[in-house]
């Protein structure tokens, strides 16, 4: 099997599994307990907090709060801020956010908040002037992703943060879920207040994430109950998962072979473009403006769902975009927002690599894709209308 769907989720690194295993067996204490067994768990949680802070370049480990996933971090950041600041109910976000932000903002608009949706161009990029114009006195929070999950397009977070700081006192939340472990992050130097991450996107297991909350920024607790996480998120800590997130963060910080992933991604992209006449890359053609691991390719007039199915039959796992709408025949909301024509949008396929992919896998994929496309030639466009 060749797994090229790492933006959906990643394999747990063996080192991460090894680190968490004792906490699933012999080390089962509750971090809130007063005895040594509990204290050891507390120490493990705090070590992990330090490792996550190290990866994100946070000034203090106390700025990291563990959550269950990226969606929770996003919901807590935006929903929590608005709950605490009811008079500042204007939100700014983009049209290409993950559902965890986009659908939350749609819901907030339904219950009385005002949302300004920033447009993106065909390359997936936003215009800083649009942001400048959108900022208002009652703007409470701006939420913009660091890297798009479907196209890998990167947003200029430092510049965006600077514009927000210069023109308003709005809080800046960044959904960093797809970027962590793939590009360097330095939150102590970036003008960012809240930053969401998710473990399963960078070789930790599913079920753990974190929200960076800059010192001085307050949020009401997302879960009310015990005093865990300094009263910011109740519920007994998922110690094995938290230890795993810490170890994955440490591995990601040490990993220095992003160029190899980038080279494999480029080889895949160039190989497909050379072999398939109408194939085009979705997102910026400037590769520095995209994550090093992601290629989103439009096979114009084909159906992405059919390509995914055929590749699956021969053991190659890819995706049509966001995992959540993989059965849809409509182009994804992200590609629609980029004004990608429908016949290209529905024919788009996302390939996303990790440090575990090899050149042999990419070469095999490049051998198979032209055959798959050739076999689907008769089915072209019939269902697109
Ligand atoms: N934000 C982005 C950009 C994502 O890609 C995802 C997952 O695909 C999420 C948030 C949600 O993360 P989780 O699956 O941990 O809830």
CSV table of C-alpha atoms and ligand atoms in Angstrom, one decimal:
chain,number,residue,atom,x,y,z
A,1,UNK,CA,0.0,0.0,0.0
A,2,UNK,CA,1.2,3.5,-0.8
A,3,UNK,CA,-0.2,6.1,1.6
A,4,UNK,CA,-0.3,9.6,0.1
A,5,UNK,CA,-3.0,11.0,2.2
A,6,UNK,CA,-1.0,12.5,5.1
A,7,UNK,CA,-3.1,15.7,5.3
A,8,UNK,CA,-6.0,13.5,6.3
A,9,UNK,CA,-4.0,11.7,9.0
A,10,UNK,CA,-0.5,10.3,9.6
A,11,UNK,CA,0.9,7.1,10.9
A,12,UNK,CA,1.9,7.1,14.5
A,13,UNK,CA,5.7,7.3,14.6
A,14,UNK,CA,7.3,4.2,16.3
A,15,UNK,CA,9.1,6.4,18.7
A,16,UNK,CA,5.8,8.0,19.7
A,17,UNK,CA,4.2,4.7,20.2
A,18,UNK,CA,7.1,3.6,22.4
A,19,UNK,CA,6.9,6.7,24.5
A,20,UNK,CA,3.1,6.4,25.1
A,21,UNK,CA,3.0,2.7,25.7
A,22,UNK,CA,3.9,2.6,29.4
A,23,UNK,CA,1.1,5.1,30.0
A,24,UNK,CA,-1.4,2.7,28.6
A,25,UNK,CA,-0.2,-0.1,30.8
A,26,UNK,CA,1.7,0.3,34.1
A,27,UNK,CA,1.7,4.1,34.4
A,28,UNK,CA,-2.0,4.7,34.8
A,29,UNK,CA,-2.2,7.2,37.6
A,30,UNK,CA,-4.3,10.3,37.6
A,31,UNK,CA,-2.3,13.5,37.3
A,32,UNK,CA,-4.5,15.2,39.9
A,33,UNK,CA,-3.7,12.6,42.6
A,34,UNK,CA,-1.6,13.7,45.6
A,35,UNK,CA,0.6,10.5,45.7
A,36,UNK,CA,3.8,9.7,43.8
A,37,UNK,CA,1.9,7.7,41.2
A,38,UNK,CA,-0.1,10.8,40.4
A,39,UNK,CA,2.8,13.2,40.6
A,40,UNK,CA,4.7,11.1,38.1
A,41,UNK,CA,1.8,11.5,35.7
A,42,UNK,CA,1.8,15.2,36.3
A,43,UNK,CA,5.5,15.4,35.5
A,44,UNK,CA,4.9,13.5,32.3
A,45,UNK,CA,2.2,15.9,31.2
A,46,UNK,CA,4.4,18.9,32.0
A,47,UNK,CA,7.3,17.4,30.1
A,48,UNK,CA,5.0,17.1,27.1
A,49,UNK,CA,3.8,20.6,27.5
A,50,UNK,CA,7.4,21.8,27.3
A,51,UNK,CA,8.0,19.7,24.2
A,52,UNK,CA,5.0,21.2,22.4
A,53,UNK,CA,6.0,24.7,23.5
A,54,UNK,CA,9.5,24.0,22.1
A,55,UNK,CA,8.1,23.0,18.7
A,56,UNK,CA,5.8,26.1,18.5
A,57,UNK,CA,8.5,28.5,19.8
A,58,UNK,CA,6.2,29.5,22.6
A,59,UNK,CA,7.8,31.7,25.3
A,60,UNK,CA,6.3,29.7,28.2
A,61,UNK,CA,5.1,26.2,28.4
A,62,UNK,CA,2.0,27.4,30.3
A,63,UNK,CA,0.8,28.9,27.0
A,64,UNK,CA,0.0,25.4,25.8
A,65,UNK,CA,-3.4,23.9,26.7
A,66,UNK,CA,-4.1,20.3,25.7
A,67,UNK,CA,-7.3,19.6,23.9
A,68,UNK,CA,-8.8,16.5,22.2
A,69,UNK,CA,-8.3,17.6,18.5
A,70,UNK,CA,-7.8,20.5,16.1
A,71,UNK,CA,-11.5,21.1,15.8
A,72,UNK,CA,-11.9,21.5,19.6
A,73,UNK,CA,-9.0,24.0,19.6
A,74,UNK,CA,-10.6,26.0,16.8
A,75,UNK,CA,-14.0,26.0,18.4
A,76,UNK,CA,-12.7,26.9,21.8
A,77,UNK,CA,-10.5,29.8,20.4
A,78,UNK,CA,-13.3,31.5,18.5
A,79,UNK,CA,-16.3,30.5,20.5
A,80,UNK,CA,-14.6,31.2,23.8
A,81,UNK,CA,-13.4,34.6,22.8
A,82,UNK,CA,-16.9,35.6,21.7
A,83,UNK,CA,-18.5,34.3,24.8
A,84,UNK,CA,-16.2,36.4,26.9
A,85,UNK,CA,-16.6,39.6,24.7
A,86,UNK,CA,-20.2,39.7,23.6
A,87,UNK,CA,-20.0,43.4,22.5
A,88,UNK,CA,-17.3,42.5,19.9
A,89,UNK,CA,-19.2,40.1,17.7
A,90,UNK,CA,-17.6,40.9,14.4
A,91,UNK,CA,-15.4,38.0,13.1
A,92,UNK,CA,-13.1,38.0,10.1
A,93,UNK,CA,-12.1,34.8,8.4
A,94,UNK,CA,-11.5,33.4,4.9
A,95,UNK,CA,-13.6,31.4,2.6
A,96,UNK,CA,-11.1,28.5,2.5
A,97,UNK,CA,-10.9,27.6,6.2
A,98,UNK,CA,-11.3,24.0,7.4
A,99,UNK,CA,-14.9,23.2,8.4
A,100,UNK,CA,-13.9,23.5,12.1
A,101,UNK,CA,-13.6,27.2,11.5
A,102,UNK,CA,-15.9,27.7,8.5
A,103,UNK,CA,-18.9,25.9,9.8
A,104,UNK,CA,-18.5,27.4,13.3
A,105,UNK,CA,-18.5,30.9,11.8
A,106,UNK,CA,-21.6,30.1,9.7
A,107,UNK,CA,-23.3,28.9,12.9
A,108,UNK,CA,-22.2,32.1,14.7
A,109,UNK,CA,-23.6,34.2,11.9
A,110,UNK,CA,-26.9,32.4,12.3
A,111,UNK,CA,-27.0,33.3,16.0
A,112,UNK,CA,-26.3,37.0,15.6
A,113,UNK,CA,-22.5,37.5,15.0
A,114,UNK,CA,-21.4,39.3,11.9
A,115,UNK,CA,-18.8,37.5,9.8
A,116,UNK,CA,-16.7,39.1,7.0
A,117,UNK,CA,-15.5,36.3,4.6
A,118,UNK,CA,-12.2,37.3,2.9
A,119,UNK,CA,-12.0,36.1,-0.7
A,120,UNK,CA,-9.0,34.4,-2.2
A,121,UNK,CA,-7.7,34.5,-5.8
A,122,UNK,CA,-7.1,31.5,-8.2
A,123,UNK,CA,-3.8,30.8,-6.5
A,124,UNK,CA,-5.6,30.5,-3.1
A,125,UNK,CA,-4.0,33.8,-1.8
A,126,UNK,CA,-5.8,36.5,0.1
A,127,UNK,CA,-5.3,40.3,-0.3
A,128,UNK,CA,-4.0,42.1,2.8
A,129,UNK,CA,-5.9,45.2,1.7
A,130,UNK,CA,-9.2,43.3,2.0
A,131,UNK,CA,-8.3,42.5,5.6
A,132,UNK,CA,-7.3,46.2,6.3
A,133,UNK,CA,-10.7,47.3,4.9
A,134,UNK,CA,-12.6,44.6,6.9
A,135,UNK,CA,-11.2,45.5,10.3
A,136,UNK,CA,-13.7,47.5,12.4
A,137,UNK,CA,-13.9,48.9,15.9
A,138,UNK,CA,-16.1,45.9,17.0
A,139,UNK,CA,-14.0,43.3,15.3
A,140,UNK,CA,-13.3,40.8,18.1
A,141,UNK,CA,-11.4,38.0,16.4
A,142,UNK,CA,-9.7,37.3,13.1
A,143,UNK,CA,-9.2,33.6,12.3
A,144,UNK,CA,-7.0,32.6,9.4
A,145,UNK,CA,-5.2,29.4,8.7
A,146,UNK,CA,-1.5,29.0,8.3
A,147,UNK,CA,-1.7,26.3,5.6
A,148,UNK,CA,-4.7,25.2,3.6
A,149,UNK,CA,-5.4,21.5,4.1
A,150,UNK,CA,-6.5,20.9,0.5
A,151,UNK,CA,-4.0,22.9,-1.5
A,152,UNK,CA,-1.2,23.4,1.0
A,153,UNK,CA,-1.3,27.2,0.2
A,154,UNK,CA,0.5,29.1,3.0
A,155,UNK,CA,-1.0,32.4,4.4
A,156,UNK,CA,1.4,35.2,5.3
A,157,UNK,CA,0.6,35.0,9.0
A,158,UNK,CA,3.3,37.5,10.2
A,159,UNK,CA,2.1,40.2,7.7
A,160,UNK,CA,-1.6,39.4,8.6
A,161,UNK,CA,-0.8,39.7,12.3
A,162,UNK,CA,1.0,43.0,11.8
A,163,UNK,CA,-2.0,44.5,9.9
A,164,UNK,CA,-4.3,43.4,12.6
A,165,UNK,CA,-2.1,44.9,15.4
A,166,UNK,CA,-1.7,48.2,13.5
A,167,UNK,CA,-5.4,48.7,12.7
A,168,UNK,CA,-7.3,47.2,15.6
A,169,UNK,CA,-7.1,45.4,19.0
A,170,UNK,CA,-8.7,42.3,17.6
A,171,UNK,CA,-7.4,38.9,18.8
A,172,UNK,CA,-5.7,36.8,16.1
A,173,UNK,CA,-6.4,33.1,16.0
A,174,UNK,CA,-4.4,30.9,13.6
A,175,UNK,CA,-5.5,27.4,12.6
A,176,UNK,CA,-2.0,25.8,12.4
A,177,UNK,CA,-3.2,22.2,12.2
A,178,UNK,CA,-1.8,21.4,8.7
A,179,UNK,CA,1.4,23.4,9.1
A,180,UNK,CA,2.8,22.0,12.3
A,181,UNK,CA,5.7,19.6,11.7
A,182,UNK,CA,5.9,20.7,8.1
A,183,UNK,CA,7.3,24.2,8.3
A,184,UNK,CA,9.1,26.1,11.2
A,185,UNK,CA,6.9,28.0,13.6
A,186,UNK,CA,8.0,30.6,16.1
A,187,UNK,CA,5.0,31.9,18.1
A,188,UNK,CA,7.0,34.0,20.5
A,189,UNK,CA,8.0,36.2,17.6
A,190,UNK,CA,4.9,36.1,15.5
A,191,UNK,CA,1.9,38.5,16.2
A,192,UNK,CA,-0.4,35.6,17.0
A,193,UNK,CA,-2.6,35.2,20.1
A,194,UNK,CA,-4.2,31.8,19.6
A,195,UNK,CA,-2.9,28.8,17.6
A,196,UNK,CA,-4.5,25.4,17.1
A,197,UNK,CA,-2.7,22.2,16.5
A,198,UNK,CA,-3.7,18.5,16.2
A,199,UNK,CA,-1.5,15.5,17.0
A,200,UNK,CA,-2.7,13.1,14.3
A,201,UNK,CA,-1.4,15.4,11.6
A,202,UNK,CA,2.2,14.9,12.6
A,203,UNK,CA,2.6,11.3,13.8
A,204,UNK,CA,0.9,11.4,17.2
A,205,UNK,CA,-2.4,9.4,17.6
A,206,UNK,CA,-5.9,10.7,17.0
A,207,UNK,CA,-7.6,12.3,20.0
A,208,UNK,CA,-5.2,14.9,21.1
A,209,UNK,CA,-4.4,18.5,20.1
A,210,UNK,CA,-3.5,21.7,21.8
A,211,UNK,CA,-4.4,25.4,21.8
A,212,UNK,CA,-1.6,27.9,22.2
A,213,UNK,CA,-3.0,30.8,24.3
A,214,UNK,CA,-0.5,33.7,24.4
A,215,UNK,CA,0.3,34.9,27.9
A,216,UNK,CA,-2.1,37.8,28.8
A,217,UNK,CA,-5.0,36.4,26.6
A,218,UNK,CA,-7.8,34.9,28.6
A,219,UNK,CA,-10.5,32.4,27.4
A,220,UNK,CA,-13.4,30.9,29.4
A,221,UNK,CA,-12.9,27.2,29.9
A,222,UNK,CA,-14.1,25.0,27.0
A,223,UNK,CA,-15.2,22.3,29.4
A,224,UNK,CA,-16.3,23.2,32.9
A,225,UNK,CA,-15.5,20.9,35.8
A,226,UNK,CA,-12.3,20.1,37.7
A,227,UNK,CA,-9.3,22.4,37.7
A,228,UNK,CA,-7.2,20.6,35.1
A,229,UNK,CA,-5.1,22.6,32.7
A,230,UNK,CA,-5.0,25.6,35.1
A,231,UNK,CA,-8.8,25.6,35.1
A,232,UNK,CA,-8.9,26.1,31.3
A,233,UNK,CA,-10.1,22.7,30.3
A,234,UNK,CA,-11.7,20.3,32.7
A,235,UNK,CA,-11.5,16.5,32.4
A,236,UNK,CA,-8.9,14.1,33.5
A,237,UNK,CA,-5.9,14.5,31.2
A,238,UNK,CA,-5.5,11.9,28.4
A,239,UNK,CA,-1.9,11.2,29.6
A,240,UNK,CA,-0.9,8.6,27.0
A,241,UNK,CA,-2.0,10.9,24.2
A,242,UNK,CA,-0.5,14.0,25.7
A,243,UNK,CA,2.9,12.1,26.2
A,244,UNK,CA,2.6,11.1,22.5
A,245,UNK,CA,1.9,14.6,21.4
A,246,UNK,CA,5.0,15.7,23.3
A,247,UNK,CA,7.2,13.1,21.8
A,248,UNK,CA,5.8,13.8,18.3
A,249,UNK,CA,6.6,17.5,18.8
A,250,UNK,CA,10.1,16.7,19.8
A,251,UNK,CA,10.6,14.5,16.7
A,252,UNK,CA,9.1,17.1,14.5
A,253,UNK,CA,11.5,19.7,15.9
A,254,UNK,CA,14.5,17.4,15.4
A,255,UNK,CA,13.4,16.4,11.8
A,256,UNK,CA,15.6,18.1,9.3
A,257,UNK,CA,14.8,16.4,6.1
A,258,UNK,CA,11.9,18.5,4.8
A,259,UNK,CA,13.9,19.0,1.5
A,260,UNK,CA,13.5,15.3,0.8
A,261,UNK,CA,9.7,15.4,1.2
A,262,UNK,CA,9.7,18.5,-1.0
A,263,UNK,CA,11.8,16.8,-3.6
A,264,UNK,CA,9.5,13.8,-3.7
A,265,UNK,CA,6.4,16.1,-4.0
A,266,UNK,CA,8.0,18.0,-6.8
A,267,UNK,CA,9.0,14.8,-8.6
A,268,UNK,CA,5.4,13.6,-8.3
A,269,UNK,CA,3.9,17.0,-9.5
A,270,UNK,CA,6.3,17.3,-12.4
A,271,UNK,CA,5.8,13.7,-13.4
A,272,UNK,CA,2.1,14.0,-13.5
A,273,UNK,CA,2.1,17.3,-15.4
A,274,UNK,CA,4.5,15.8,-18.0
A,275,UNK,CA,2.4,12.7,-18.5
A,276,UNK,CA,-1.1,14.1,-18.5
A,277,UNK,CA,-1.7,16.9,-20.9
A,278,UNK,CA,-4.5,18.7,-19.1
A,279,UNK,CA,-3.3,18.2,-15.5
A,280,UNK,CA,-2.8,21.5,-13.6
A,281,UNK,CA,-1.7,22.3,-10.1
A,282,UNK,CA,-4.3,23.9,-7.8
A,283,UNK,CA,-2.8,26.7,-5.7
A,284,UNK,CA,0.2,28.9,-6.0
A,285,UNK,CA,2.7,27.9,-8.7
A,286,UNK,CA,5.4,29.4,-6.5
A,287,UNK,CA,6.3,26.3,-4.5
A,288,UNK,CA,7.5,28.4,-1.6
A,289,UNK,CA,4.0,29.5,-1.1
A,290,UNK,CA,2.8,26.0,-0.4
A,291,UNK,CA,3.5,23.3,2.1
A,292,UNK,CA,6.4,21.1,1.0
A,293,UNK,CA,4.3,17.9,1.2
A,294,UNK,CA,1.1,18.7,-0.6
A,295,UNK,CA,0.2,18.5,-4.3
A,296,UNK,CA,-3.4,19.2,-5.4
A,297,UNK,CA,-3.8,18.4,-9.0
A,298,UNK,CA,-6.8,19.1,-11.3
A,299,UNK,CA,-7.4,16.4,-13.9
A,300,UNK,CA,-9.6,18.5,-16.0
A,301,UNK,CA,-12.8,16.8,-17.3
A,302,UNK,CA,-12.2,13.7,-15.2
A,303,UNK,CA,-13.9,12.9,-11.9
A,304,UNK,CA,-11.6,13.0,-8.8
A,305,UNK,CA,-13.8,10.5,-7.0
A,306,UNK,CA,-13.2,8.0,-9.9
A,307,UNK,CA,-9.5,8.6,-9.8
A,308,UNK,CA,-9.4,8.0,-6.1
A,309,UNK,CA,-11.4,4.8,-6.5
A,310,UNK,CA,-9.1,3.4,-9.2
A,311,UNK,CA,-6.0,4.3,-7.3
A,312,UNK,CA,-7.4,2.7,-4.2
A,313,UNK,CA,-8.0,-0.5,-6.2
A,314,UNK,CA,-4.2,-0.7,-6.9
A,315,UNK,CA,-3.3,0.2,-3.3
A,316,UNK,CA,-2.6,3.9,-3.6
A,317,UNK,CA,-4.4,6.1,-1.0
A,318,UNK,CA,-5.1,9.7,-2.0
A,319,UNK,CA,-8.1,12.0,-1.5
A,320,UNK,CA,-10.3,14.4,-3.4
A,321,UNK,CA,-9.7,17.1,-0.9
A,322,UNK,CA,-11.0,17.5,2.6
A,323,UNK,CA,-11.7,14.0,4.1
A,324,UNK,CA,-15.1,15.2,5.2
A,325,UNK,CA,-16.6,15.6,1.7
A,326,UNK,CA,-14.8,12.8,-0.2
A,327,UNK,CA,-18.1,11.4,-1.6
A,328,UNK,CA,-19.3,14.7,-3.1
A,329,UNK,CA,-19.5,15.4,-6.8
A,330,UNK,CA,-19.4,19.1,-6.2
A,331,UNK,CA,-15.9,20.7,-6.1
A,332,UNK,CA,-14.9,21.4,-2.6
A,333,UNK,CA,-15.7,24.8,-1.0
A,334,UNK,CA,-12.0,25.6,-1.1
A,335,UNK,CA,-11.7,25.0,-4.8
A,336,UNK,CA,-15.0,26.9,-5.4
A,337,UNK,CA,-13.7,29.8,-3.4
A,338,UNK,CA,-10.6,29.8,-5.6
A,339,UNK,CA,-12.8,30.1,-8.7
A,340,UNK,CA,-11.4,26.9,-10.1
A,341,UNK,CA,-13.7,25.9,-13.0
A,342,UNK,CA,-16.1,23.1,-12.1
A,343,UNK,CA,-14.7,20.7,-14.7
A,344,UNK,CA,-11.3,21.1,-13.0
A,345,UNK,CA,-12.7,21.3,-9.5
A,346,UNK,CA,-14.5,17.9,-9.6
A,347,UNK,CA,-11.4,16.4,-11.2
A,348,UNK,CA,-9.0,17.5,-8.4
A,349,UNK,CA,-7.0,15.0,-6.4
A,350,UNK,CA,-4.8,15.7,-3.3
A,351,UNK,CA,-1.6,13.9,-2.8
A,352,UNK,CA,0.0,14.5,0.6
A,353,UNK,CA,3.3,13.0,1.6
A,354,UNK,CA,5.1,12.4,4.9
A,355,UNK,CA,8.7,11.5,6.0
A,356,UNK,CA,7.8,7.8,5.5
A,357,UNK,CA,7.2,8.0,1.7
A,358,UNK,CA,10.0,6.8,-0.5
A,359,UNK,CA,11.2,7.6,-4.1
A,360,UNK,CA,10.1,4.1,-5.1
A,361,UNK,CA,6.6,4.8,-4.0
A,362,UNK,CA,6.5,8.0,-6.0
A,363,UNK,CA,7.9,6.3,-9.1
A,364,UNK,CA,5.3,3.5,-8.8
A,365,UNK,CA,2.5,6.1,-8.5
A,366,UNK,CA,3.8,7.9,-11.5
A,367,UNK,CA,3.8,4.7,-13.5
A,368,UNK,CA,0.2,3.9,-12.5
A,369,UNK,CA,-1.5,7.3,-12.9
A,370,UNK,CA,-1.3,7.6,-16.7
A,371,UNK,CA,-2.9,4.1,-17.0
A,372,UNK,CA,-5.7,5.0,-14.6
A,373,UNK,CA,-6.4,8.3,-16.4
A,374,UNK,CA,-6.4,6.4,-19.8
A,375,UNK,CA,-8.9,3.9,-18.5
A,376,UNK,CA,-11.2,6.6,-17.3
A,377,UNK,CA,-11.1,8.5,-20.6
A,378,UNK,CA,-14.5,7.2,-21.6
A,379,UNK,CA,-16.1,8.4,-18.4
A,380,UNK,CA,-15.0,12.0,-18.8
A,381,UNK,CA,-17.3,14.7,-17.7
A,382,UNK,CA,-20.5,12.7,-18.3
A,383,UNK,CA,-21.7,13.4,-14.7
A,384,UNK,CA,-20.5,16.9,-14.4
A,385,UNK,CA,-23.2,18.5,-16.5
B,1,LIG,N1,-7.9,22.5,10.7
B,1,LIG,C1,-7.4,22.0,9.6
B,1,LIG,C2,-6.7,23.0,8.7
B,1,LIG,C3,-7.4,20.7,9.3
B,1,LIG,O1,-6.8,20.2,8.2
B,1,LIG,C4,-8.1,19.8,10.2
B,1,LIG,C5,-8.2,18.4,9.9
B,1,LIG,O2,-8.2,18.0,8.7
B,1,LIG,C6,-8.7,20.4,11.3
B,1,LIG,C7,-8.6,21.7,11.5
B,1,LIG,C8,-9.4,19.5,12.3
B,1,LIG,O3,-8.5,18.7,13.0
B,1,LIG,P1,-9.0,17.4,13.8
B,1,LIG,O4,-9.2,16.4,12.8
B,1,LIG,O5,-7.9,17.1,14.8
B,1,LIG,O6,-10.2,17.8,14.5
